[in-house]
PDB file of C-alpha atoms in Angstrom:
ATOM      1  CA  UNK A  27      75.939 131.463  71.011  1.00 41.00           C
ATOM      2  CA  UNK A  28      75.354 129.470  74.026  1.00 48.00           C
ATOM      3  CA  UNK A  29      75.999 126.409  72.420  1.00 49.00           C
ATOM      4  CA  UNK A  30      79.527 128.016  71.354  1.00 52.00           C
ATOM      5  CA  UNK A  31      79.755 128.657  75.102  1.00 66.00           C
ATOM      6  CA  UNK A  32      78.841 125.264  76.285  1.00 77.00           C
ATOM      7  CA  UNK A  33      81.349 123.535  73.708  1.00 84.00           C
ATOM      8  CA  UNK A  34      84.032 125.361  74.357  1.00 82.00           C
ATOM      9  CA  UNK A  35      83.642 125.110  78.170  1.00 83.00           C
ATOM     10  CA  UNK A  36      83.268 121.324  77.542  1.00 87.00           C
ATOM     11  CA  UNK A  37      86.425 121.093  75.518  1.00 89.00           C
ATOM     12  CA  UNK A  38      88.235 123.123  78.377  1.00 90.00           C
ATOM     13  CA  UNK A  39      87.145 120.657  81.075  1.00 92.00           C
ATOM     14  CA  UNK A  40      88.365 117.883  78.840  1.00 94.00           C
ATOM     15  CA  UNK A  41      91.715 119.548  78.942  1.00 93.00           C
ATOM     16  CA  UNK A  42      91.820 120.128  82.553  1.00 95.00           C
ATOM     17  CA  UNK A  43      90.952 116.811  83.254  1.00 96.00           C
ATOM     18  CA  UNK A  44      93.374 114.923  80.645  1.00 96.00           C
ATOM     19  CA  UNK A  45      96.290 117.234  82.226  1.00 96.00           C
ATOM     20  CA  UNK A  46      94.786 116.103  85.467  1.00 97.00           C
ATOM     21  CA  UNK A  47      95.336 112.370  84.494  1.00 97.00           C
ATOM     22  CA  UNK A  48      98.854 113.036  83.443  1.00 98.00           C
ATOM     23  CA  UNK A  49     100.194 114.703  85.825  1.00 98.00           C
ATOM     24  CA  UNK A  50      98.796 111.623  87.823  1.00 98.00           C
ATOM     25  CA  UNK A  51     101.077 109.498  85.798  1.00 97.00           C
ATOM     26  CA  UNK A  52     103.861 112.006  86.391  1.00 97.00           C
ATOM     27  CA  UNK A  53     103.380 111.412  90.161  1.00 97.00           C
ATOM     28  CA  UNK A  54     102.891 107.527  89.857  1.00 97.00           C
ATOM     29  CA  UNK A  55     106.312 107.400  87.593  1.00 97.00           C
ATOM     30  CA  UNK A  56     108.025 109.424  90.473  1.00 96.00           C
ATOM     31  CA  UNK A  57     106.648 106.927  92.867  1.00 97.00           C
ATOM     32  CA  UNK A  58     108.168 103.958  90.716  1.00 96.00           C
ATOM     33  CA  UNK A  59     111.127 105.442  90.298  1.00 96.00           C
ATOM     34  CA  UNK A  60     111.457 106.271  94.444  1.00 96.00           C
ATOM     35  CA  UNK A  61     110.106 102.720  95.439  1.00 97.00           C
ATOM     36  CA  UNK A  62     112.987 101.469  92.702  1.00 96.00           C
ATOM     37  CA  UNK A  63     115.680 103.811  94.398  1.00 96.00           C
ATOM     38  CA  UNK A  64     114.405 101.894  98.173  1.00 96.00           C
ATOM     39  CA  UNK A  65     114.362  98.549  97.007  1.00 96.00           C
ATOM     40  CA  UNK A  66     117.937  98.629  95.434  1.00 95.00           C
ATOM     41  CA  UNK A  67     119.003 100.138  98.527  1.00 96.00           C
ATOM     42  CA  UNK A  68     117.567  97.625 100.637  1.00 96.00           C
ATOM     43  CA  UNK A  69     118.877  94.797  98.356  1.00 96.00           C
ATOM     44  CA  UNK A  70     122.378  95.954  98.994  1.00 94.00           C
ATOM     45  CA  UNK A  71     122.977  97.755  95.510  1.00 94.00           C
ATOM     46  CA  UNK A  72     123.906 101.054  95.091  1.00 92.00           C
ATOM     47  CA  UNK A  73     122.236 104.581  95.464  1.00 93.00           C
ATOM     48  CA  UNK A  74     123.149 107.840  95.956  1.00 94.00           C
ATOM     49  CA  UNK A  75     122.061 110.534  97.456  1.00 94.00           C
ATOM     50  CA  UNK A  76     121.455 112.415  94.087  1.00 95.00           C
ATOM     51  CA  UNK A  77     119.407 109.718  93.246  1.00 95.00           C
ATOM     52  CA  UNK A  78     116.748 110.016  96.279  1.00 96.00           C
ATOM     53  CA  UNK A  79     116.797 113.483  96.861  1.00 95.00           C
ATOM     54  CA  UNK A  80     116.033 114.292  93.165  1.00 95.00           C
ATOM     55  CA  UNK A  81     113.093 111.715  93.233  1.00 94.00           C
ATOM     56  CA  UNK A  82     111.875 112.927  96.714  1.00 96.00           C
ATOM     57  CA  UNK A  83     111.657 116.666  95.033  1.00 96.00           C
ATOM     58  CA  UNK A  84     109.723 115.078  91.629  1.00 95.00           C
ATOM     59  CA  UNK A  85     107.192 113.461  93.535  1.00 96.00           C
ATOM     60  CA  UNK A  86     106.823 115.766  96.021  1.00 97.00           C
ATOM     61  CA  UNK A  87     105.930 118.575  93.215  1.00 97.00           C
ATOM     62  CA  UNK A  88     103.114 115.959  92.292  1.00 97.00           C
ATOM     63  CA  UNK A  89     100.613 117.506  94.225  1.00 98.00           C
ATOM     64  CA  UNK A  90     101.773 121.358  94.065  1.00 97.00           C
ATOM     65  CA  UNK A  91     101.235 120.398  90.313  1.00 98.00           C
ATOM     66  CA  UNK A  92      97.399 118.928  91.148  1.00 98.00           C
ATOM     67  CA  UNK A  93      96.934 122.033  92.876  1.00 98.00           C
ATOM     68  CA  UNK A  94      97.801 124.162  90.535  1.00 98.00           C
ATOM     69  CA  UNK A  95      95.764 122.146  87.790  1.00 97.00           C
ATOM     70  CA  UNK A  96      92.475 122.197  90.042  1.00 97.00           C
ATOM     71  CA  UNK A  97      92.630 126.293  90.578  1.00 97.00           C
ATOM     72  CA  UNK A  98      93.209 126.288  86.870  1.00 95.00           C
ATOM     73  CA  UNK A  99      90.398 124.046  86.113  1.00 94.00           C
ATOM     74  CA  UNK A 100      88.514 126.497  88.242  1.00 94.00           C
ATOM     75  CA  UNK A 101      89.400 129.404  86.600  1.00 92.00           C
ATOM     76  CA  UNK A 102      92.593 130.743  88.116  1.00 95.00           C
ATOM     77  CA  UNK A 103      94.833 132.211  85.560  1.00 94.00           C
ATOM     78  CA  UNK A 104      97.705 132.469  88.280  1.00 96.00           C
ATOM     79  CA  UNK A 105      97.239 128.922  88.514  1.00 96.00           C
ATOM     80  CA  UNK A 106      97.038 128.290  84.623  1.00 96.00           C
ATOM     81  CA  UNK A 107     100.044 130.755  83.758  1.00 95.00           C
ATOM     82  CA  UNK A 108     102.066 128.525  86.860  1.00 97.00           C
ATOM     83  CA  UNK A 109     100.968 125.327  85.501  1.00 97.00           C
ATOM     84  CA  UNK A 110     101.872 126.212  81.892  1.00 96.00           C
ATOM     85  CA  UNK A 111     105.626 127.239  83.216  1.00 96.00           C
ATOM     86  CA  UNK A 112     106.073 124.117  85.412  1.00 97.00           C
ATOM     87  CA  UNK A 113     105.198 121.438  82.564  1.00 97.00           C
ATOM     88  CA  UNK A 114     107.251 123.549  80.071  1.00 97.00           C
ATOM     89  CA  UNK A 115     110.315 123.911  82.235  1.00 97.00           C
ATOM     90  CA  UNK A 116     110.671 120.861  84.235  1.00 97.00           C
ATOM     91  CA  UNK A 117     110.572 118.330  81.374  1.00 97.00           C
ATOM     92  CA  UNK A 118     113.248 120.738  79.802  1.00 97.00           C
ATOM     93  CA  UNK A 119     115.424 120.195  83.190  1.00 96.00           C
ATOM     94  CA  UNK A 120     114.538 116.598  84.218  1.00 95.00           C
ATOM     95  CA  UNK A 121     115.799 115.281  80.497  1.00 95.00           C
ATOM     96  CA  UNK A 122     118.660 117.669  80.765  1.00 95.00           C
ATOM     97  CA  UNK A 123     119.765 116.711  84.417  1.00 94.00           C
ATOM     98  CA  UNK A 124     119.390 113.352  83.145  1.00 90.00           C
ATOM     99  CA  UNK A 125     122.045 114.063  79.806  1.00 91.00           C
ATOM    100  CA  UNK A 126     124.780 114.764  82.508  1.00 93.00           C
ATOM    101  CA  UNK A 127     127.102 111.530  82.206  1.00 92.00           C
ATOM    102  CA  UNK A 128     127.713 109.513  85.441  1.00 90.00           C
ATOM    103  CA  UNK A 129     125.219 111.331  87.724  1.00 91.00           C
ATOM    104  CA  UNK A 130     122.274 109.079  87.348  1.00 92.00           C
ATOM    105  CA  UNK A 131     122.075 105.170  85.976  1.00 93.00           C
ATOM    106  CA  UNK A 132     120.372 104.630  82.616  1.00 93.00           C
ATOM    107  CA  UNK A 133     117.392 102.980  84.281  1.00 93.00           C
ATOM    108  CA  UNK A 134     116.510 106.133  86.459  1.00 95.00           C
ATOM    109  CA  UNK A 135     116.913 108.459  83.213  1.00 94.00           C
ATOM    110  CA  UNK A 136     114.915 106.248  81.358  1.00 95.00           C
ATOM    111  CA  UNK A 137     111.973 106.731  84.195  1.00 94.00           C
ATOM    112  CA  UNK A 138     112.527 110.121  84.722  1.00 94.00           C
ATOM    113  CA  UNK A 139     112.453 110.411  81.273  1.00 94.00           C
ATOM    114  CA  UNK A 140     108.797 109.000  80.964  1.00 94.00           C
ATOM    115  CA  UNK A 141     107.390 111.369  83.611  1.00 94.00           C
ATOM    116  CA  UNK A 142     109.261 113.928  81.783  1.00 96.00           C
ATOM    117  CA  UNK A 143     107.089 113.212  78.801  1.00 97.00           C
ATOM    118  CA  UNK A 144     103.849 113.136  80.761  1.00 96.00           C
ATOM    119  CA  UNK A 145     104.537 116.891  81.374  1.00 97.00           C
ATOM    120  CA  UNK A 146     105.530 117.482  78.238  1.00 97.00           C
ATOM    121  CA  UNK A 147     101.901 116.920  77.343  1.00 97.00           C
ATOM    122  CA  UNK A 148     100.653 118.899  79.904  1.00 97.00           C
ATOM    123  CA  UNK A 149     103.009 121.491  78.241  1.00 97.00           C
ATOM    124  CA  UNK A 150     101.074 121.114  75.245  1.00 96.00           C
ATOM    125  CA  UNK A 151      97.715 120.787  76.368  1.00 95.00           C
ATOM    126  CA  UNK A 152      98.452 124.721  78.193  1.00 94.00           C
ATOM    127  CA  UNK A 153      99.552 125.850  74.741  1.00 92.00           C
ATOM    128  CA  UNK A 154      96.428 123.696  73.008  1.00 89.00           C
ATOM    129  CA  UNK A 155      93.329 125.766  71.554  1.00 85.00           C
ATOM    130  CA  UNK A 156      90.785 124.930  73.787  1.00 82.00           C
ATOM    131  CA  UNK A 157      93.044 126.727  76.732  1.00 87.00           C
ATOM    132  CA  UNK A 158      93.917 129.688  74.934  1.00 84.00           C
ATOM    133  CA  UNK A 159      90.786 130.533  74.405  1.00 84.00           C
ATOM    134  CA  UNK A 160      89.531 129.944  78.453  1.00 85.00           C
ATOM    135  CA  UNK A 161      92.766 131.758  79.544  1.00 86.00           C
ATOM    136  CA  UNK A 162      93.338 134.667  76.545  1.00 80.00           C
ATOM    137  CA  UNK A 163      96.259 136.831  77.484  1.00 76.00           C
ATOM    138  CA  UNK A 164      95.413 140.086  78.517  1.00 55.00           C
TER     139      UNK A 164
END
């Protein structure tokens, strides 16, 4: 039985820490797609407010999305059930934002896109055996 225990709880901290590592890459893509935003502003080109407020507000969930992955990891299921929301519903918005013709160029969907995806997996990971079974609904 304790081996049970001690697979399962190192299958969970696997999980926690492959979520960690993509929402990482959902932060770094943010960061990309921010620095993009201030270099074609400074070379003259154009921008929009849309355009750096929206990747200002993605980035800036980066580490509320950290946070709630660490209390997770730790055993939080506020965190967890948070977490699991976030990566399910903000993929679902940033792609759908993103459908909305003229409000964004192709090149910013196409990042925003890819960080969508990152959470996408987090999404799945929540949903993902080795989860359910650390965070069983009451």
């Amino acid at each position: 039985m304790a081996h049970t225990t001690t697979t399962q709880a190192a299958r969970t901290d696997e999980a926690f820490d492959t979520a960690r590592t993509y929402v990482t890459l959902f932060g770094a893509v943010g960061a990309i797609v921010l620095a993009t935003v201030a270099v074609m502003a400074a070379t003259g080109h154009h921008t929009t407010a849309f355009l750096w407020i929206r990747g200002a507000v993605l980035l800036a969930a980066t580490p509320l999305l950290l946070r709630y992955t660490a209390k997770a990891a730790e055993g939080s299921p506020r965190a967890f059930d948070r977490l699991r929301t976030l990566a399910t519903t903000m993929p679902v918005a940033i792609v759908a934002v993103d459908l909305v013709p003229g409000l964004c160029p192709a090149w910013y969907a196409v990042l925003q896109g890819l960080s969508a995806l990152s959470l996408a997996a987090v999404a799945v990971l929540t949903r993902g055996a080795a989860l359910r079974e650390a965070f069983p609904k009451s």
